[in-house]
mmCIF file of N, CA and C in Angstrom:
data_model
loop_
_atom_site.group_PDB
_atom_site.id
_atom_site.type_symbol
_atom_site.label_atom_id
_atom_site.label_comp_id
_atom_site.label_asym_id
_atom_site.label_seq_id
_atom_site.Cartn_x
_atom_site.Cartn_y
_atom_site.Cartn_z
ATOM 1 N N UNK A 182 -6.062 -1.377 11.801
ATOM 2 C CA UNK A 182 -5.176 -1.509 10.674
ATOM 3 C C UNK A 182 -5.388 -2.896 10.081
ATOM 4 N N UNK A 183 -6.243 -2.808 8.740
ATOM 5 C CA UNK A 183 -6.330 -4.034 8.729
ATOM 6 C C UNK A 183 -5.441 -4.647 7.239
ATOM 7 N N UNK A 184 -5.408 -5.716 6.720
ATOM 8 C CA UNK A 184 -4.232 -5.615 5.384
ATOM 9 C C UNK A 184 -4.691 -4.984 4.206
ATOM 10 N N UNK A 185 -5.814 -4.770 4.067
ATOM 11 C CA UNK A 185 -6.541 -3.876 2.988
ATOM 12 C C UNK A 185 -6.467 -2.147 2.734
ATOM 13 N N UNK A 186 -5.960 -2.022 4.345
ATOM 14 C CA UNK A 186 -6.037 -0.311 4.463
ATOM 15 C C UNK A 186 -4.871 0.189 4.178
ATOM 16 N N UNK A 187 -4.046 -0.957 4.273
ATOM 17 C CA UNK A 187 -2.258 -0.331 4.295
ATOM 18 C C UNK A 187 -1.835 0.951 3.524
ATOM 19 N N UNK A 188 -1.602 2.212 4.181
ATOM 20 C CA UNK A 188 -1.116 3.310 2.993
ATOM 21 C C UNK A 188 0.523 3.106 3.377
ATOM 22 N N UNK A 189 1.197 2.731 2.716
ATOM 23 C CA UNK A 189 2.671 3.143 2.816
ATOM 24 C C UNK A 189 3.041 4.386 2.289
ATOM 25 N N UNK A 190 3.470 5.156 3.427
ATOM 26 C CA UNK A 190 3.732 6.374 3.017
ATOM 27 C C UNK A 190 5.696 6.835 3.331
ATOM 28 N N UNK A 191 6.140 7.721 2.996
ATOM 29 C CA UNK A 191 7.585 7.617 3.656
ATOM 30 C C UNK A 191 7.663 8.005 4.635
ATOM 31 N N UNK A 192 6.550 8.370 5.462
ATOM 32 C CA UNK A 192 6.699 8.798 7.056
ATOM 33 C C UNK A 192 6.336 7.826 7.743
ATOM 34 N N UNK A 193 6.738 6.562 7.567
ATOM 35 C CA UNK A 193 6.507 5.533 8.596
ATOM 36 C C UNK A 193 7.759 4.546 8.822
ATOM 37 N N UNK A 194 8.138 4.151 9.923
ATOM 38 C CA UNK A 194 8.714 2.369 10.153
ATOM 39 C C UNK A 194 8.261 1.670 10.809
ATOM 40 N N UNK A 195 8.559 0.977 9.380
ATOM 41 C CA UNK A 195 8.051 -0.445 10.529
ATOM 42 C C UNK A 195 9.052 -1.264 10.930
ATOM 43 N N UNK A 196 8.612 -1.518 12.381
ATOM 44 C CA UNK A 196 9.695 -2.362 12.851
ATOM 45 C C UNK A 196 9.615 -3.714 12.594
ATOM 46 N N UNK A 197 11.280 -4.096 12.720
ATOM 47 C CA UNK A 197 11.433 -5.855 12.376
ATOM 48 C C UNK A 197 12.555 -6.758 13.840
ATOM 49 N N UNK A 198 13.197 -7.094 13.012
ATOM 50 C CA UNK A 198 14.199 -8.012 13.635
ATOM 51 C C UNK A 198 15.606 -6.904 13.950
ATOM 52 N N UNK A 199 15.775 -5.971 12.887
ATOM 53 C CA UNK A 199 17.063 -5.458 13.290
ATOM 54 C C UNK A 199 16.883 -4.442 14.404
ATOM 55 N N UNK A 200 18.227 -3.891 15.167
ATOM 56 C CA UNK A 200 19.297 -3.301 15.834
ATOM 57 C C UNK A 200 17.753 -2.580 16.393
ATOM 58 N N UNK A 201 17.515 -2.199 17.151
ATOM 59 C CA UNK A 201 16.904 -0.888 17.706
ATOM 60 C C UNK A 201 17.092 0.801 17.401
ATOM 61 N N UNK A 202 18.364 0.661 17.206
ATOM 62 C CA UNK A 202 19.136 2.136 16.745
ATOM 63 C C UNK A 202 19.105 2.125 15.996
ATOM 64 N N UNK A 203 19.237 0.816 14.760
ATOM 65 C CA UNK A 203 18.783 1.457 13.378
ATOM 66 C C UNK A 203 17.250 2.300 13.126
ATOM 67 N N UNK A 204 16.256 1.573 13.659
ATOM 68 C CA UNK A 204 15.055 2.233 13.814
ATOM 69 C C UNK A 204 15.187 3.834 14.014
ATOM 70 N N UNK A 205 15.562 4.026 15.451
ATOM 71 C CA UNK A 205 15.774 5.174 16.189
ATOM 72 C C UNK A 205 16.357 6.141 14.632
ATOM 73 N N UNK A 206 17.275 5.603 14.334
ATOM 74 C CA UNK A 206 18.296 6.093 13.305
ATOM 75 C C UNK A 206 17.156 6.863 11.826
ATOM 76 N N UNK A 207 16.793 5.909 11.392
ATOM 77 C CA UNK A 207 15.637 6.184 9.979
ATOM 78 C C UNK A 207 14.277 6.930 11.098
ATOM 79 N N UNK A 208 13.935 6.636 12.061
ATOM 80 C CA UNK A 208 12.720 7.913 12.140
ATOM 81 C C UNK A 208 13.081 9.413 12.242
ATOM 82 N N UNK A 209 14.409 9.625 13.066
ATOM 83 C CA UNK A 209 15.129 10.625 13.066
ATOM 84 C C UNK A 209 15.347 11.281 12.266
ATOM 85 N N UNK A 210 15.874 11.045 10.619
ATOM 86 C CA UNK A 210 16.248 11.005 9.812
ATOM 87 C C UNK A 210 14.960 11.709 8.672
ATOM 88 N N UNK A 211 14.279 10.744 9.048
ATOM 89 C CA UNK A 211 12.564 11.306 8.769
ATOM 90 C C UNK A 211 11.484 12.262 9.070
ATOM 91 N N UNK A 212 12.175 12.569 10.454
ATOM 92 C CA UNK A 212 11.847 13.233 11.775
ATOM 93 C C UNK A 212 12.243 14.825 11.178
ATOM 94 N N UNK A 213 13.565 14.381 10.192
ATOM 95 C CA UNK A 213 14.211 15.857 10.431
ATOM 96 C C UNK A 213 13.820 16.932 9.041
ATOM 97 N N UNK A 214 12.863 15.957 8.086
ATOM 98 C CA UNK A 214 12.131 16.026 6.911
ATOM 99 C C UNK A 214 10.722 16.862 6.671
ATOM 100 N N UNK A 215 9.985 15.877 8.087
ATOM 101 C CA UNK A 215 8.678 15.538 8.484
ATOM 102 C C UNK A 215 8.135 16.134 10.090
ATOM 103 N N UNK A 216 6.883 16.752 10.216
ATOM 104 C CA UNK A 216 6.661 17.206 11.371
ATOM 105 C C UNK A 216 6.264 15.543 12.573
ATOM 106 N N UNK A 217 5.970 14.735 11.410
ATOM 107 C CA UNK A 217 6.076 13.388 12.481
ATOM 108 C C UNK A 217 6.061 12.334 11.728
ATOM 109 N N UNK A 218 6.295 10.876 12.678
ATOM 110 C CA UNK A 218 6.280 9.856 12.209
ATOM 111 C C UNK A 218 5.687 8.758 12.436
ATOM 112 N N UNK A 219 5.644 7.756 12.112
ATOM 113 C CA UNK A 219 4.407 6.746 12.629
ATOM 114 C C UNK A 219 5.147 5.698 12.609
ATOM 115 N N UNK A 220 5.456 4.717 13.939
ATOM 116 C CA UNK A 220 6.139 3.963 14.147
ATOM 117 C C UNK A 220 5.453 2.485 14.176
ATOM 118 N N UNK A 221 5.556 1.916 13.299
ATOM 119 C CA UNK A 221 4.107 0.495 13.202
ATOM 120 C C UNK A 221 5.071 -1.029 13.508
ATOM 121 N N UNK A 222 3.937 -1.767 13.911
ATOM 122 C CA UNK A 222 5.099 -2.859 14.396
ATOM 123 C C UNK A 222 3.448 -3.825 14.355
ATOM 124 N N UNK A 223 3.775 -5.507 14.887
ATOM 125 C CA UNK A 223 2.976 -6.171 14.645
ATOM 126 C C UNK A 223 3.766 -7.382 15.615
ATOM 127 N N UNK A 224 2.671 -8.249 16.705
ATOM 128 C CA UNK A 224 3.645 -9.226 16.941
ATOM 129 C C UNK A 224 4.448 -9.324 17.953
ATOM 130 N N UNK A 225 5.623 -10.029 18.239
ATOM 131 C CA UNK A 225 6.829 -9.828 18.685
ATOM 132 C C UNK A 225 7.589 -8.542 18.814
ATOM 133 N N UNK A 226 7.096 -7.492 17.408
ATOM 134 C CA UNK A 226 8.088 -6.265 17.299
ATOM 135 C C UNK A 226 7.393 -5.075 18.341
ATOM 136 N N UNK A 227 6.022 -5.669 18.743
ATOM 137 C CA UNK A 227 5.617 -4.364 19.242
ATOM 138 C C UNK A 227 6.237 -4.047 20.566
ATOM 139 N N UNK A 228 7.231 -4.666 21.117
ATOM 140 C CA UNK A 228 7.876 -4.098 22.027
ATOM 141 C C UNK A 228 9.088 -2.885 21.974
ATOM 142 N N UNK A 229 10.104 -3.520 20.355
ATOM 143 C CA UNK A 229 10.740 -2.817 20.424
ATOM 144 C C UNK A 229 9.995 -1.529 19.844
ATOM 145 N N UNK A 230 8.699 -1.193 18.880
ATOM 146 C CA UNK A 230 8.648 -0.274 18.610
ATOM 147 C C UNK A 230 8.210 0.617 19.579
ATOM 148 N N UNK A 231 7.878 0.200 20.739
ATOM 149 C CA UNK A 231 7.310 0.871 21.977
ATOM 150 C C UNK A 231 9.421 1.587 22.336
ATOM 151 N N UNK A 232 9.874 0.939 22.102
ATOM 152 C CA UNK A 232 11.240 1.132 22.278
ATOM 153 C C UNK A 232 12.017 2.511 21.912
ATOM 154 N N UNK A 233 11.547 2.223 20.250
ATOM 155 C CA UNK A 233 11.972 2.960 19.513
ATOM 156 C C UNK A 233 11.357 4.201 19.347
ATOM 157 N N UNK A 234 9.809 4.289 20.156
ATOM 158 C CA UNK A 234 9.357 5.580 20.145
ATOM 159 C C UNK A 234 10.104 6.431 21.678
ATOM 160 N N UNK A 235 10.319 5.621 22.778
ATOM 161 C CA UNK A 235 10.601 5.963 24.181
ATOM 162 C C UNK A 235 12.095 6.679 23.848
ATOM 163 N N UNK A 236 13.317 5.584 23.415
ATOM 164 C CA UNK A 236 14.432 6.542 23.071
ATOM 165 C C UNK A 236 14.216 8.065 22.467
ATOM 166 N N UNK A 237 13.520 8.186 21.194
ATOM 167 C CA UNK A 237 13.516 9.230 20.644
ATOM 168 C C UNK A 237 12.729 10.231 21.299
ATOM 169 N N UNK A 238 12.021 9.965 22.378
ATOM 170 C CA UNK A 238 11.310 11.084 22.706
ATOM 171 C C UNK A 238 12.173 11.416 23.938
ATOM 172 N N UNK A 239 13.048 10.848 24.752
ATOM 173 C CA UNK A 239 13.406 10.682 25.970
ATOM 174 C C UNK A 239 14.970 11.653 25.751
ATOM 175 N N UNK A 240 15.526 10.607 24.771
ATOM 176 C CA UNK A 240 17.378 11.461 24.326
ATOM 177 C C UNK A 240 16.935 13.020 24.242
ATOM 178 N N UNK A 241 15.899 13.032 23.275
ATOM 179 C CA UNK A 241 15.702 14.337 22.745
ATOM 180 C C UNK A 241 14.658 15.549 23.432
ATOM 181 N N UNK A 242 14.562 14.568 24.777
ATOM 182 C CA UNK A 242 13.612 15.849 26.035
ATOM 183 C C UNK A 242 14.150 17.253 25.996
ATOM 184 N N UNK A 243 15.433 16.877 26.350
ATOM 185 C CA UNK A 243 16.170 18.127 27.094
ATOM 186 C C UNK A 243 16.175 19.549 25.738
ATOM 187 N N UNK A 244 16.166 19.128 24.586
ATOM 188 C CA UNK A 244 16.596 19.827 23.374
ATOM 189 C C UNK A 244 15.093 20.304 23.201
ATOM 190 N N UNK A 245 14.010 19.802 23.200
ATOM 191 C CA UNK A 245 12.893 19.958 23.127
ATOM 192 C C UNK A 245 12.257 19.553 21.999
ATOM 193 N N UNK A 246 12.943 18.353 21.492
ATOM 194 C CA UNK A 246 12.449 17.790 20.272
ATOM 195 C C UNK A 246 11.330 17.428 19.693
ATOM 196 N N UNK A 247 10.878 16.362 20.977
ATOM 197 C CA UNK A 247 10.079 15.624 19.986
ATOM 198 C C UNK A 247 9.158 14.818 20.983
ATOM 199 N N UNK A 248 8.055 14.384 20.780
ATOM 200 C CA UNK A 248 6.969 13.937 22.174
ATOM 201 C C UNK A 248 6.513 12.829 21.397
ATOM 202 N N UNK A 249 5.929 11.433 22.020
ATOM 203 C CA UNK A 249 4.639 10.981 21.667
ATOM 204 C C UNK A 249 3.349 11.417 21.573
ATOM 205 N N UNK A 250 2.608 11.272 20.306
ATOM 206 C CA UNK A 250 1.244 11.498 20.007
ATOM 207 C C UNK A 250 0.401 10.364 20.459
ATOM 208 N N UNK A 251 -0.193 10.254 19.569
ATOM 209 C CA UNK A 251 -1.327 9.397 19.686
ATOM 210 C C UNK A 251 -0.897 7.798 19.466
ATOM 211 N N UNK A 252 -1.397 7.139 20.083
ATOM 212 C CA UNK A 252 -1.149 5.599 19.992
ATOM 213 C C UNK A 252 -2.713 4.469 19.663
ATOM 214 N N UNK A 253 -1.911 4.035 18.360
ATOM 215 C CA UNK A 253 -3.199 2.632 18.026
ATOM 216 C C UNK A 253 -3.138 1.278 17.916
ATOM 217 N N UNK A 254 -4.089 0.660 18.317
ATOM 218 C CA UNK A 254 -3.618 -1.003 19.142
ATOM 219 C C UNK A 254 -4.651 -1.433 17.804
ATOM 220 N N UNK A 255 -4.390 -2.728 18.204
ATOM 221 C CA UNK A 255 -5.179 -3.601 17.252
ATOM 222 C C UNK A 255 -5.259 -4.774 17.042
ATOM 223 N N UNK A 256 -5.367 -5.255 15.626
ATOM 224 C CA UNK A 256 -5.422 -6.472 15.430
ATOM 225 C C UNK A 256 -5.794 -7.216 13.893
ATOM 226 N N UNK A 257 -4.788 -7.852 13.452
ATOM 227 C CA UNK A 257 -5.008 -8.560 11.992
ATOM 228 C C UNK A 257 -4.813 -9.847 11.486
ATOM 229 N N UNK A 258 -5.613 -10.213 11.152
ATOM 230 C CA UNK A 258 -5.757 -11.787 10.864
ATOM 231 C C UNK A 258 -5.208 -12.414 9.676
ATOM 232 N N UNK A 259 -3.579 -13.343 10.251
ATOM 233 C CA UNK A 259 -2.869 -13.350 9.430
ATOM 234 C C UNK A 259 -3.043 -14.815 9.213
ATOM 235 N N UNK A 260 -2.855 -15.378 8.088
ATOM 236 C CA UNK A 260 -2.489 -17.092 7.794
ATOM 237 C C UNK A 260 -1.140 -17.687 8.106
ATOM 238 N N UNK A 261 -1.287 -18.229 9.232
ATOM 239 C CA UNK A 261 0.372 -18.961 9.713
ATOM 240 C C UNK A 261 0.402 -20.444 8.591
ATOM 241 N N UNK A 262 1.812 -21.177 9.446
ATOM 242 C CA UNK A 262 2.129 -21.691 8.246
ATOM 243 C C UNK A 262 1.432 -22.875 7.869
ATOM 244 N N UNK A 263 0.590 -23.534 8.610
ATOM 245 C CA UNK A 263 -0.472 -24.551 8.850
ATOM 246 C C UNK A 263 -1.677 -24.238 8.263
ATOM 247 N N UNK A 264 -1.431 -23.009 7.585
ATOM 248 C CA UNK A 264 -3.017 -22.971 6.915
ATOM 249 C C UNK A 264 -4.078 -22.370 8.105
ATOM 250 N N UNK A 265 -3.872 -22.234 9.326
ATOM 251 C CA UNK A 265 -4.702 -21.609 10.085
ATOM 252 C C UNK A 265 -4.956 -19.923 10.036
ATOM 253 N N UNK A 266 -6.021 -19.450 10.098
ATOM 254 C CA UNK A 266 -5.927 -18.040 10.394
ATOM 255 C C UNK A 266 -5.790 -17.797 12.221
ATOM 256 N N UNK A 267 -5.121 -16.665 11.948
ATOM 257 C CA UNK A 267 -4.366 -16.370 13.321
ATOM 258 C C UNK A 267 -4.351 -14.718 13.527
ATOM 259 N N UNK A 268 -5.110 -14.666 14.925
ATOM 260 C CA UNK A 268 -5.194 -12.501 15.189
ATOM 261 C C UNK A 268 -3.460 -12.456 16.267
ATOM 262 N N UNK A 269 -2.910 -11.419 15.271
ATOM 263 C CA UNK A 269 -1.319 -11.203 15.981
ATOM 264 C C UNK A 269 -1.989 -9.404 16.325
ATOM 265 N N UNK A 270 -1.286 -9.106 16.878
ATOM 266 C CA UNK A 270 -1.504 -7.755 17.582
ATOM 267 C C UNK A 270 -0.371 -6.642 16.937
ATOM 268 N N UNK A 271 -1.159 -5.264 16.586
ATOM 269 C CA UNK A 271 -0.494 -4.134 16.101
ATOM 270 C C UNK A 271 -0.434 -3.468 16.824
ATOM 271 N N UNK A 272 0.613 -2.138 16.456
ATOM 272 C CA UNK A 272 0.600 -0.908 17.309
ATOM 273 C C UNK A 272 1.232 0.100 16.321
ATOM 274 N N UNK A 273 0.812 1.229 16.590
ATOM 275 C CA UNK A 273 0.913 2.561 15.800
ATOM 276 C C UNK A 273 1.446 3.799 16.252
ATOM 277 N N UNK A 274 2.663 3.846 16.850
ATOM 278 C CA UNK A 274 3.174 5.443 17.680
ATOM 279 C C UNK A 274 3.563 6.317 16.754
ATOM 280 N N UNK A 275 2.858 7.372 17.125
ATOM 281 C CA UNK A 275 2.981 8.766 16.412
ATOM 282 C C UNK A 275 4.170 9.686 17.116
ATOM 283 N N UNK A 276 5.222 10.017 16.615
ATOM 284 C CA UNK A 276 6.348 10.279 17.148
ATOM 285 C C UNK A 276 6.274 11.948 16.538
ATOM 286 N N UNK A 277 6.265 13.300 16.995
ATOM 287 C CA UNK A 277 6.223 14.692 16.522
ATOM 288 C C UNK A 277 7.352 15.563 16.660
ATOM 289 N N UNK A 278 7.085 16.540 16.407
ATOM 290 C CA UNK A 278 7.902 17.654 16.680
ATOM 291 C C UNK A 278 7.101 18.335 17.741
ATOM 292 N N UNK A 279 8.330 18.567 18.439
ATOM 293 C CA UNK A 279 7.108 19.238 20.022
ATOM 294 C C UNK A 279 7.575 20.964 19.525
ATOM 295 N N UNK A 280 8.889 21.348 18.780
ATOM 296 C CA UNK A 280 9.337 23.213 18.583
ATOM 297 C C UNK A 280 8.917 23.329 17.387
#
């Protein structure tokens, strides 16, 4: 994923700084639109989005909702604030409909 390829589409979040459940909240939401979603994060966030894919697949086992797909790692070379270029680390969870 590099900054040139970016498609923003409405089947994606990206994660930031807020709540975890808000996340959970808008893929769901998207989820209930869309046969899947793509959960992107960069950084610091790629934990919670590892987060935000585990809740939604986990709450929603028993019902038979929804599984992880495919997962993509990476890397993009961003300019921090010193004028240096700098590789921060991505990630890409594909969140589905399993019924």
């Amino acid at each position: 994923m590099s900054t040139g390829e970016r498609h923003e589409s409405k089947d994606t979040v990206f994660i930031g700084k807020k709540p975890i459940m808000a996340y959970v909240t808008s893929a769901l939401i998207q989820l209930a639109n869309n046969p899947q979603v793509s959960i992107k994060a960069r950084g610091l966030s790629i934990g919670r989005a590892v987060d935000v894919a585990q809740i939604i697949a986990r709450r929603t086992d028993n019902s038979g909702g929804y599984s992880i797909g495919q997962i993509k790692i990476g890397s993009e070379q961003l300019q921090s604030l010193d004028g240096r270029a700098r590789n921060v680390s991505t990630i890409e969870i594909e969140v589905k409909k399993t019924a």
